[in-house]
Coordinates of C-alpha atoms in Angstrom, one line a residue:
Chain E
X170 CA 23.8 64.8 34.6
X171 CA 26.4 67.4 35.6
X172 CA 29.4 67.4 33.3
X173 CA 27.9 64.9 30.9
X174 CA 29.4 65.1 27.5
X175 CA 26.4 63.5 26.0
X176 CA 24.9 66.0 23.6
X177 CA 21.3 66.6 24.6
X178 CA 18.8 65.6 22.0
X179 CA 15.9 67.4 20.7
X180 CA 12.2 66.6 21.4
X181 CA 9.6 67.0 18.7
X182 CA 6.0 66.2 18.7
X183 CA 6.9 62.8 17.2
X184 CA 9.0 62.0 20.3
X185 CA 6.4 63.5 22.7
X186 CA 3.5 61.5 21.3
X187 CA 5.6 58.4 21.5
X188 CA 6.6 59.1 25.1
X189 CA 2.9 59.8 26.1
X190 CA 1.6 56.6 24.5
X191 CA 4.6 54.6 25.8
X192 CA 3.7 55.7 29.2
X193 CA 0.3 54.2 29.0
X194 CA 2.1 50.8 28.9
X195 CA 3.9 49.5 31.9
X196 CA 6.1 47.5 29.5
X197 CA 6.0 47.0 25.7
X198 CA 7.5 44.5 23.4
X199 CA 10.0 45.8 20.7
X200 CA 7.8 45.0 17.8
X201 CA 5.0 47.1 19.3
X202 CA 7.5 49.8 20.2
X203 CA 8.4 50.0 16.6
X204 CA 4.7 50.1 15.5
X205 CA 4.2 52.9 18.0
X206 CA 7.2 54.8 16.6
X207 CA 5.9 54.6 13.1
X208 CA 2.5 55.7 14.1
X209 CA 3.9 58.8 15.8
X210 CA 5.9 59.5 12.6
X211 CA 2.8 59.1 10.6
X212 CA 0.8 61.5 12.7
X213 CA 3.4 64.3 12.7
X214 CA 6.0 63.9 10.0
X215 CA 4.8 61.6 7.2
X216 CA 7.6 62.2 4.8
X217 CA 10.5 61.9 7.2
X218 CA 12.5 58.7 7.4
X219 CA 11.9 56.8 10.5
X220 CA 14.9 56.9 12.7
X221 CA 16.5 53.6 13.7
X222 CA 14.7 52.7 17.0
X223 CA 17.9 52.6 19.0
X224 CA 18.8 56.2 17.8
X225 CA 15.3 57.4 18.4
X226 CA 15.3 56.1 21.9
X227 CA 18.7 57.3 22.7
X228 CA 17.6 60.7 21.6
X229 CA 14.8 60.7 24.0
X230 CA 16.8 59.3 26.7
X231 CA 19.3 62.1 26.4
X232 CA 16.6 64.5 27.1
X233 CA 15.1 62.4 29.9
X234 CA 18.6 62.3 31.6
X235 CA 18.0 65.5 33.5
X236 CA 14.8 63.9 34.9
X237 CA 16.6 60.8 36.1
X238 CA 14.3 58.5 34.1
X239 CA 14.9 56.5 30.9
X240 CA 13.5 54.2 28.5
X241 CA 15.3 50.9 29.3
X242 CA 15.5 47.9 27.1
X243 CA 15.5 44.5 28.5
X244 CA 14.8 40.8 27.5
X245 CA 12.3 38.5 28.9
X246 CA 13.9 35.8 30.9
X247 CA 11.9 32.9 29.6
X248 CA 12.1 33.4 25.8
X249 CA 14.4 36.3 25.1
X250 CA 11.9 38.8 23.7
X251 CA 13.1 42.3 23.9
X252 CA 10.9 44.6 26.0
X253 CA 11.0 48.3 26.8
X254 CA 9.8 50.2 29.9
X255 CA 10.1 53.8 31.3
X256 CA 12.1 53.4 34.5
X257 CA 13.2 55.6 37.3
X258 CA 17.0 56.0 37.7
X259 CA 17.1 58.0 40.9
X260 CA 15.0 56.1 43.4
X261 CA 15.6 52.5 44.3
X262 CA 12.1 52.0 45.7
X263 CA 9.1 50.7 44.0
X264 CA 7.6 54.1 43.4
X265 CA 5.4 53.4 40.4
X266 CA 3.8 50.6 42.2
X267 CA 3.3 52.6 45.3
X268 CA 0.5 54.7 43.8
X269 CA -1.7 51.8 42.8
X270 CA -1.3 49.6 45.8
X271 CA -2.0 49.9 49.6
X272 CA 0.6 49.3 52.2
X273 CA -0.4 45.7 52.9
X274 CA -0.5 45.0 49.2
X275 CA 3.0 46.4 48.8
X276 CA 4.2 44.3 51.7
X277 CA 2.7 41.2 50.0
X278 CA 4.7 41.9 47.0
X279 CA 7.8 42.3 49.0
X280 CA 7.2 39.0 50.6
X281 CA 6.6 37.3 47.3
X282 CA 9.8 39.0 45.9
X283 CA 11.9 37.6 48.8
X284 CA 10.6 34.1 48.3
X285 CA 11.3 34.4 44.5
X286 CA 14.8 35.7 45.1
X287 CA 15.5 32.9 47.6
X288 CA 14.1 30.1 45.5
X289 CA 16.2 27.8 43.4
X290 CA 14.0 28.1 40.4
X291 CA 13.0 31.8 40.5
X292 CA 9.4 30.8 41.3
X293 CA 7.5 31.1 44.6
X294 CA 4.4 29.0 45.1
X295 CA 1.1 30.6 45.7
X296 CA 0.8 28.5 48.9
X297 CA 4.1 29.9 50.3
X298 CA 3.2 33.4 49.5
X299 CA -0.3 33.2 51.0
X300 CA 1.1 31.6 54.2
X301 CA 2.9 34.8 54.9
X302 CA -0.4 36.8 54.9
X303 CA -0.4 37.1 58.7
X304 CA 3.0 38.9 58.6
X305 CA 2.0 41.8 56.4
X306 CA 2.2 45.3 57.5
X307 CA -0.9 47.5 57.4
X308 CA -4.4 46.4 57.3
X309 CA -5.1 42.7 57.9
X310 CA -5.5 40.7 54.8
X311 CA -7.2 37.4 54.3
X312 CA -5.9 34.7 52.1
X313 CA -8.7 35.1 49.6
X314 CA -8.0 38.8 49.3
X315 CA -4.3 38.1 48.9
X316 CA -5.0 35.8 45.9
X317 CA -6.8 38.7 44.3
X318 CA -4.0 41.1 45.0
X319 CA -1.5 38.6 43.4
X320 CA -3.8 38.6 40.3
X321 CA -3.7 42.3 40.3
X322 CA 0.0 42.2 40.2
X323 CA -0.1 39.8 37.3
X324 CA -2.5 42.0 35.3
X325 CA -0.3 45.1 35.9
X326 CA 2.6 43.0 34.8
X327 CA 4.7 43.0 37.9
X328 CA 4.4 39.2 38.4
X329 CA 4.0 36.3 36.1
X330 CA 2.0 33.3 37.1
X331 CA 2.7 29.8 35.8
X332 CA 0.9 26.8 37.1
X333 CA 0.2 28.3 40.6
X334 CA 3.7 29.7 40.9
X335 CA 4.8 33.2 40.7
X336 CA 7.9 34.9 39.3
X337 CA 8.9 38.5 38.4
X338 CA 7.7 39.9 35.1
X339 CA 10.3 41.4 32.9
X340 CA 9.0 44.7 33.7
X341 CA 9.6 44.3 37.5
X342 CA 13.2 43.2 36.7
X343 CA 13.8 46.2 34.5
X344 CA 12.4 48.6 37.0
X345 CA 13.7 47.2 40.2
X346 CA 17.0 45.5 39.4
X347 CA 19.0 48.2 41.1
X348 CA 16.7 48.1 44.1
X349 CA 16.8 44.3 44.4
X350 CA 20.6 44.1 44.0
X351 CA 21.1 46.6 46.7
X352 CA 18.5 45.3 49.0
X353 CA 19.3 41.6 48.8
X354 CA 23.0 41.6 47.9
X355 CA 23.7 38.2 49.4
X356 CA 20.7 36.4 48.0
X357 CA 20.6 37.6 44.4
X358 CA 21.7 35.4 41.6
X359 CA 23.7 36.9 38.8
X360 CA 24.1 35.6 35.2
X361 CA 27.6 34.5 34.4
X362 CA 27.3 35.8 30.8
X363 CA 25.6 39.2 31.0
X364 CA 26.2 39.8 34.7
X365 CA 22.7 41.1 35.2
X366 CA 20.2 40.1 37.8
X367 CA 18.9 36.5 37.3
X368 CA 15.7 35.3 38.5
X369 CA 15.0 32.3 36.1
X370 CA 17.8 30.5 34.3
X371 CA 19.9 27.4 34.1
X372 CA 22.8 26.5 36.3
X373 CA 25.8 24.3 36.2
X374 CA 25.4 21.2 38.3
X375 CA 29.0 21.1 39.0
X376 CA 30.1 24.6 39.8
X377 CA 26.8 26.3 40.3
X378 CA 27.1 29.2 37.9
X379 CA 24.0 30.5 36.4
X380 CA 22.9 31.8 33.1
X381 CA 19.7 33.3 31.7
X382 CA 17.9 31.1 29.1
X383 CA 18.4 33.8 26.4
X384 CA 22.0 34.1 27.4
X385 CA 22.4 30.3 27.1
X386 CA 20.8 30.3 23.7
X387 CA 23.2 33.0 22.5
X388 CA 26.3 31.5 24.1
X389 CA 25.9 28.0 23.0
X390 CA 24.4 28.9 19.6
X391 CA 25.5 26.3 17.0
X392 CA 27.7 24.6 19.5
X393 CA 27.5 20.9 19.2
X394 CA 29.1 20.2 22.6
X395 CA 28.0 22.9 25.1
X396 CA 30.4 23.2 28.1
X397 CA 30.2 25.3 31.2
X398 CA 32.1 28.5 30.7
X399 CA 33.3 28.4 34.2
X400 CA 34.3 24.7 34.9
X401 CA 34.1 23.3 31.4
X402 CA 31.9 20.5 32.4
X403 CA 29.3 19.2 30.0
X404 CA 26.2 21.5 30.1
X405 CA 23.4 19.2 30.9
X406 CA 20.4 21.3 29.9
X407 CA 18.4 21.7 26.9
X408 CA 19.7 24.7 24.9
X409 CA 16.9 27.1 24.0
X410 CA 16.7 28.7 20.7
X411 CA 17.7 32.3 20.1
X412 CA 14.7 34.7 19.8
X413 CA 14.2 35.5 16.2
X414 CA 11.7 38.4 15.6
X415 CA 11.5 37.6 11.9
X416 CA 10.3 34.0 12.5
X417 CA 7.9 35.5 14.9
X418 CA 6.1 37.6 12.4
X419 CA 6.1 34.9 9.6
X420 CA 4.2 32.5 11.8
X421 CA 1.2 34.7 11.9
X422 CA -1.2 32.0 13.0
X423 CA 1.2 30.6 15.5
X424 CA 1.7 34.1 16.9
X425 CA -2.0 34.5 17.9
X426 CA -1.8 31.2 19.7
X427 CA 1.4 32.3 21.4
X428 CA -0.3 35.6 22.3
X429 CA -3.0 33.8 24.2
X430 CA -0.3 31.8 26.0
X431 CA 1.8 34.9 26.6
X432 CA -1.1 36.8 28.1
X433 CA -1.3 34.1 30.8
X434 CA 2.3 34.1 31.4
X435 CA 2.9 37.8 31.1
Chain G
X287 CA 16.5 30.7 55.1
X288 CA 15.3 34.1 54.3
X289 CA 18.0 36.7 53.8
X290 CA 17.1 39.9 55.6
X291 CA 17.3 42.8 53.4
X292 CA 20.5 44.8 54.2
X293 CA 19.1 48.2 54.5
X294 CA 17.2 47.3 57.7
X295 CA 20.4 47.9 59.5
X296 CA 20.9 51.6 58.9
X297 CA 24.5 51.8 60.2
X298 CA 25.7 49.3 57.6
X299 CA 23.7 50.8 54.9
X300 CA 25.1 54.3 55.5
X301 CA 28.4 54.0 53.9
X302 CA 26.9 52.3 50.9
X303 CA 24.5 55.1 50.5
X304 CA 27.1 57.8 50.9
X305 CA 29.2 55.9 48.2
X306 CA 26.2 55.7 45.8
X307 CA 25.3 59.3 46.3
X308 CA 27.5 60.2 43.4
X309 CA 25.7 57.6 41.1
X310 CA 22.5 59.5 41.1
X311 CA 21.4 58.0 44.4
X312 CA 18.8 60.0 46.1
X313 CA 20.1 62.0 49.1
X314 CA 18.5 61.8 52.4
X315 CA 15.7 59.6 53.5
X316 CA 14.4 57.6 50.6
X317 CA 16.7 54.5 50.8
X318 CA 17.0 54.6 54.5
X319 CA 14.5 53.5 57.0
X320 CA 11.5 51.3 57.0
X321 CA 10.7 49.4 53.9
X322 CA 7.1 50.3 54.0
X323 CA 7.9 54.0 53.7
X324 CA 10.5 53.2 51.0
X325 CA 7.8 51.4 49.1
X326 CA 5.2 54.1 49.6
X327 CA 7.7 56.6 48.2
X328 CA 5.8 59.5 49.4
X329 CA 3.4 59.4 46.4
X330 CA 0.8 57.4 48.0
X331 CA -2.2 59.6 49.0
X332 CA -2.6 58.7 52.6
X333 CA 1.0 58.3 53.4
X334 CA 2.6 60.8 55.8
X335 CA 5.0 63.1 53.9
X336 CA 8.4 61.8 53.0
X337 CA 10.1 64.7 51.6
X338 CA 13.3 63.4 50.2
X339 CA 15.3 66.6 50.5
X340 CA 18.4 66.7 52.6
X341 CA 17.8 66.5 56.2
X342 CA 14.2 65.4 55.8
X343 CA 12.7 64.5 59.0
X344 CA 11.4 60.9 59.2
X345 CA 7.7 60.7 59.4
X346 CA 5.3 63.6 59.8
X347 CA 6.3 67.1 58.6
X348 CA 5.3 69.3 61.5
X349 CA 5.8 73.0 60.9
X350 CA 9.3 73.9 62.1
X351 CA 11.0 77.2 62.3
X352 CA 13.4 78.0 59.5
X353 CA 16.4 77.8 61.8
X354 CA 15.6 74.4 63.1
X355 CA 15.0 73.1 59.5
X356 CA 18.3 74.4 58.4
X357 CA 20.0 72.8 61.4
X358 CA 18.6 69.4 60.5
X359 CA 19.9 69.6 56.9
X360 CA 22.4 66.8 56.2
X361 CA 26.0 67.3 55.2
X362 CA 25.8 70.0 52.4
X363 CA 24.0 72.8 54.0
X364 CA 23.5 76.1 52.2
X365 CA 22.7 76.3 48.5
X366 CA 21.4 73.1 47.1
X367 CA 23.4 71.4 44.4
X368 CA 22.3 71.2 40.7
X369 CA 21.7 67.6 41.1
X370 CA 19.5 68.0 44.2
X371 CA 17.4 70.5 42.3
X372 CA 17.1 68.3 39.3
X373 CA 16.1 65.3 41.5
X374 CA 13.5 67.4 43.1
X375 CA 12.1 68.6 39.8
X376 CA 12.1 65.0 38.6
X377 CA 10.0 63.9 41.6
X378 CA 7.6 66.8 41.0
X379 CA 7.2 66.0 37.3
X380 CA 6.6 62.3 38.0
X381 CA 4.1 63.2 40.8
X382 CA 2.1 65.4 38.5
X383 CA 2.1 62.8 35.7
X384 CA 0.8 60.1 37.9
X385 CA -1.8 62.2 39.6
X386 CA -3.0 63.5 36.3
X387 CA -3.3 60.1 34.8
X388 CA -6.1 59.5 37.3
X389 CA -7.7 62.8 36.2
X390 CA -7.7 64.1 39.7
X391 CA -6.9 67.8 39.9
X392 CA -3.7 68.2 41.9
X393 CA -3.8 70.3 45.0
X394 CA -0.9 72.6 45.7
X395 CA -1.1 71.4 49.3
X396 CA -0.5 67.9 48.3
X397 CA 2.4 68.9 46.1
X398 CA 4.1 70.7 49.1
X399 CA 3.3 67.8 51.4
X400 CA 4.3 64.8 49.3
X401 CA 7.1 66.3 47.2
X402 CA 8.4 69.6 48.0
X403 CA 8.8 69.4 51.8
X404 CA 12.0 71.1 52.8
X405 CA 12.4 72.8 49.5
X406 CA 9.4 74.9 50.1
X407 CA 11.4 78.2 49.9
X408 CA 12.1 77.5 46.3
X409 CA 8.8 76.0 45.4
X410 CA 7.9 78.6 42.7
X411 CA 11.2 77.9 41.0
X412 CA 10.7 74.1 41.2
X413 CA 7.2 74.5 39.9
X414 CA 8.3 76.6 37.0
X415 CA 11.0 74.1 36.0
X416 CA 8.6 71.2 36.3
X417 CA 6.1 72.9 34.0
X418 CA 8.8 73.6 31.6
X419 CA 9.9 70.0 31.5
X420 CA 6.3 68.8 31.3
X421 CA 5.8 70.9 28.2
X422 CA 9.0 70.3 26.5
X423 CA 9.6 66.7 27.2
X424 CA 6.0 65.3 27.4
X425 CA 3.9 67.9 25.6
X426 CA 1.7 68.6 28.7
X427 CA 0.8 72.0 29.8
X428 CA 0.5 72.6 33.5
X429 CA -2.4 74.8 34.2
X430 CA -4.4 76.1 37.2
X431 CA -7.9 74.8 37.1
X432 CA -9.4 78.1 38.1
X433 CA -7.7 81.4 39.1
X434 CA -6.7 81.2 42.7
X435 CA -7.9 77.6 43.2
X436 CA -4.4 76.3 43.9
X437 CA -5.3 73.1 42.0
X438 CA -3.7 72.1 38.7
X439 CA -4.3 69.8 35.8
X440 CA -2.3 68.8 32.7
X441 CA -3.6 69.7 29.3
X442 CA -2.3 67.7 26.4
X443 CA -0.9 70.1 23.8
X444 CA -0.8 67.2 21.2
X445 CA -4.1 66.7 19.5
X446 CA -5.5 63.3 20.1
X447 CA -5.7 61.2 17.0
X448 CA -8.1 58.3 16.4
X449 CA -5.4 55.7 16.0
X450 CA -3.9 56.7 19.3
X451 CA -6.5 54.5 20.8
X452 CA -5.1 51.4 19.3
X453 CA -1.6 52.3 20.5
X454 CA -2.5 52.9 24.1
X455 CA -1.8 50.5 26.8
X456 CA -4.7 51.5 29.0
X457 CA -8.3 51.9 28.1
X458 CA -7.9 55.6 27.6
X459 CA -11.4 56.8 28.6
X460 CA -14.1 54.9 26.8
X461 CA -16.4 57.0 28.9
X462 CA -15.2 60.0 26.9
X463 CA -18.0 59.4 24.5
X464 CA -20.7 59.7 27.1
X465 CA -18.9 62.8 28.4
X466 CA -19.0 64.5 25.1
X467 CA -22.7 63.8 24.7
X468 CA -23.5 65.3 27.9
X469 CA -21.2 68.3 27.2
X470 CA -23.0 68.7 23.9
X471 CA -26.3 68.5 25.5
X472 CA -25.5 71.1 28.0
X473 CA -24.1 73.5 25.4
X474 CA -27.0 73.1 23.0
X475 CA -29.5 73.7 25.8
X476 CA -28.0 77.1 26.7
X477 CA -25.1 76.0 29.0
X478 CA -27.3 74.6 31.7
X479 CA -29.5 71.6 31.7
X480 CA -31.6 69.8 34.3
X481 CA -30.6 66.3 35.3
X482 CA -34.1 65.1 34.4
X483 CA -33.6 66.3 30.8
X484 CA -30.3 64.6 30.7
X485 CA -31.8 61.2 31.4
X486 CA -34.7 61.8 29.1
X487 CA -32.2 62.2 26.3
X488 CA -29.9 59.3 27.4
X489 CA -32.7 56.9 27.8
X490 CA -33.2 57.2 24.0
X491 CA -29.7 55.9 23.6
X492 CA -30.2 53.1 25.9
X493 CA -28.4 54.6 28.9
X494 CA -30.3 54.6 32.1
X495 CA -29.5 55.9 35.6
X496 CA -30.6 52.8 37.4
X497 CA -29.4 50.2 34.9
X498 CA -25.9 48.8 34.6
X499 CA -24.4 49.6 31.0
X500 CA -22.3 47.3 29.2
X501 CA -19.6 50.0 28.4
X502 CA -20.3 52.7 30.9
X503 CA -20.9 50.6 33.9
X504 CA -22.8 52.8 36.2
X505 CA -23.9 55.9 34.1
X506 CA -25.5 57.7 37.1
X507 CA -22.3 57.5 39.1
X508 CA -20.2 58.4 36.1
X509 CA -22.1 61.5 35.3
X510 CA -23.0 62.8 38.8
X511 CA -19.9 61.8 40.6
X512 CA -16.9 60.8 38.4
X513 CA -17.2 63.6 35.9
X514 CA -18.0 66.0 38.6
X515 CA -14.9 65.0 40.7
X516 CA -12.7 65.2 37.6
X517 CA -14.1 68.8 37.1
X518 CA -15.6 68.2 33.7
X519 CA -19.0 68.9 35.1
X520 CA -20.6 71.1 37.7
X521 CA -23.6 69.4 39.4
X522 CA -25.8 71.7 41.5
X523 CA -29.1 71.2 43.3
X524 CA -31.9 73.4 42.0
X525 CA -33.5 75.1 45.2
X526 CA -37.2 74.7 45.8
X527 CA -37.7 71.8 43.4
X528 CA -40.0 68.9 44.5
X529 CA -39.1 66.2 43.7
X530 CA -35.5 67.5 44.0
X531 CA -33.8 68.2 40.7
X532 CA -30.2 69.1 39.8
X533 CA -28.7 71.0 37.1
X534 CA -25.5 70.5 35.0
X535 CA -23.1 73.0 33.7
X536 CA -19.6 72.7 32.2
X537 CA -16.8 72.3 34.7
X538 CA -13.6 74.3 34.7
X539 CA -11.6 71.4 33.2
X540 CA -13.9 71.2 30.2
X541 CA -13.2 74.9 29.3
X542 CA -9.5 74.1 29.5
X543 CA -9.4 70.9 27.5
X544 CA -12.0 71.6 24.8
X545 CA -14.0 74.5 23.5
X546 CA -17.6 75.4 22.5
X547 CA -16.6 75.2 19.0
X548 CA -15.1 71.7 19.3
X549 CA -18.2 70.4 21.1
X550 CA -20.5 72.0 18.5
X551 CA -18.5 70.3 15.8
X552 CA -18.9 67.0 17.6
X553 CA -22.7 67.6 17.9
X554 CA -23.0 68.6 14.1
X555 CA -20.9 65.4 13.2
X556 CA -23.3 63.2 15.2
X557 CA -26.3 64.7 13.4
X558 CA -24.5 64.6 10.1
X559 CA -25.0 68.3 9.8
X560 CA -23.0 71.6 9.7
X561 CA -22.3 73.6 12.9
X562 CA -23.8 76.6 11.2
X563 CA -27.2 74.9 11.2
X564 CA -27.4 76.0 14.8
X565 CA -26.9 79.7 14.4
X566 CA -27.3 80.8 18.0
X567 CA -24.8 78.2 19.2
X568 CA -22.5 78.9 16.3
X569 CA -22.3 82.5 17.2
X570 CA -21.6 81.8 20.8
X571 CA -18.9 79.4 19.8
X572 CA -17.3 81.9 17.6
X573 CA -17.3 84.5 20.3
X574 CA -15.7 81.9 22.6
X575 CA -13.0 81.3 20.0
X576 CA -12.2 85.0 19.8
X577 CA -11.9 85.1 23.5
X578 CA -9.5 82.3 23.5
X579 CA -7.3 83.9 20.8
X580 CA -6.7 86.8 23.0
X581 CA -3.5 86.6 24.9
X582 CA -4.0 84.8 28.2
X583 CA -2.2 85.6 31.5
X584 CA 0.9 83.5 31.3
X585 CA 1.8 80.3 33.1
X586 CA 0.7 78.4 36.1
X587 CA 2.4 81.0 38.6
X588 CA 1.7 79.6 41.9
X589 CA 0.5 82.3 44.3
X590 CA 3.0 82.1 47.0

């Protein structure tokens, strides 16, 4: 950006291969990102010490800055896993989606998005979404077709399905947070701790403030008597555990089960 | 009660947009206006052009005299700012990346229609900058498919490595194997081969034109349609044949993405032999390598 004092980084083939392969994923978990980074070093520069991931990515981002895109890091709303996606900084529309979906399909997504944002839980039921099929712009779509389109969104990691209900995938939140906050400023919920967009989370029953599950986990970590940061009332919900990448890798067997579960959710 | 998205009311949104302009907000049309167009973002193939330059006309881009276009330009008329140029280049880069991902050669006309719009006067400059960014940042070379064709593809300057396949998020192209076999066949048979010969060979590998294949799906469609559309193969009808027969040759993309030597090495590997075991083809491949080593005319200069 003009007048930026950030020193622009240097791209090497290690970074380029990383970027090329990263782009083949809509979104990638941190552990896989690290694997990818190691792979790229192995191909081009076996003997070099692998940069710390944060520095590696910051370097690439300083080069991407002039293109108004960046590799953004986020955290999944349900279990606090760090994820990465290449996102557009300049536009607030859903451009990446626009190339893979037709007008009526995009409108279906928008309808689902609005229901999700307006909901109390961050989830919109399949039934409610499908009932809006008649209001879609573009070619007429039947409910059966709409069900398949929703599945396409799940496969492409824009939506997550859980027991017949849909919410936003971490990828969608990373890509569209700015767009959502600007387009629905009165309806969006914000986390009291990190001040980012909140779709799923816990809320205080007294004063109504909301927090992401991973933010709750971090905030109340090793706190025997969790209290609302705003009104100090007793926090009534179960406090989730902080995501621990080390524990993840140790429980190898459990991980493969979790993966099966995740692939349904994510 | 469903909250209506605020940007449906243009007047209320205007102040917000102007304020956000300094934040890397996109000038002009993109955030304004109907949601459908916003969602389409001008990248969808059938969508009417939505050039997002300043003063972009909403809806179709009819030809308009230079003067009228300038008059339509929003606030800062005259030389475009650094930021506006950068944003335009960014759009162009992303457009090219997305189109190339589908392996569709990109037509200059589409670029002008969907991305460049009002910036047509500086198209060569934007194009050059985009090509430079694609090379430096992503490692892709923007090349013209054939001289004067005004269609472009991206060539990967990084050599693909076997382990890349595990690291990919998409399927890559599992069909690449089949393509390589066909390319190999064509080359080994003297650069042109009849379709009937292709199927005679493929049948031995369990690939049939009429039968669905576990990996390749519809091999007939893949070879006679998809690979042709992607410009890897040329597929021509042989005149005066009865029953009708077709012939295959390498397409322009193949010559850009691979080489006779590389294909010969692939064939040799498959047979567990040495490329030199086919002296005629080896000679031809060598000559081709020499040709490539000679300096080529530079860059994807768009004939404007």
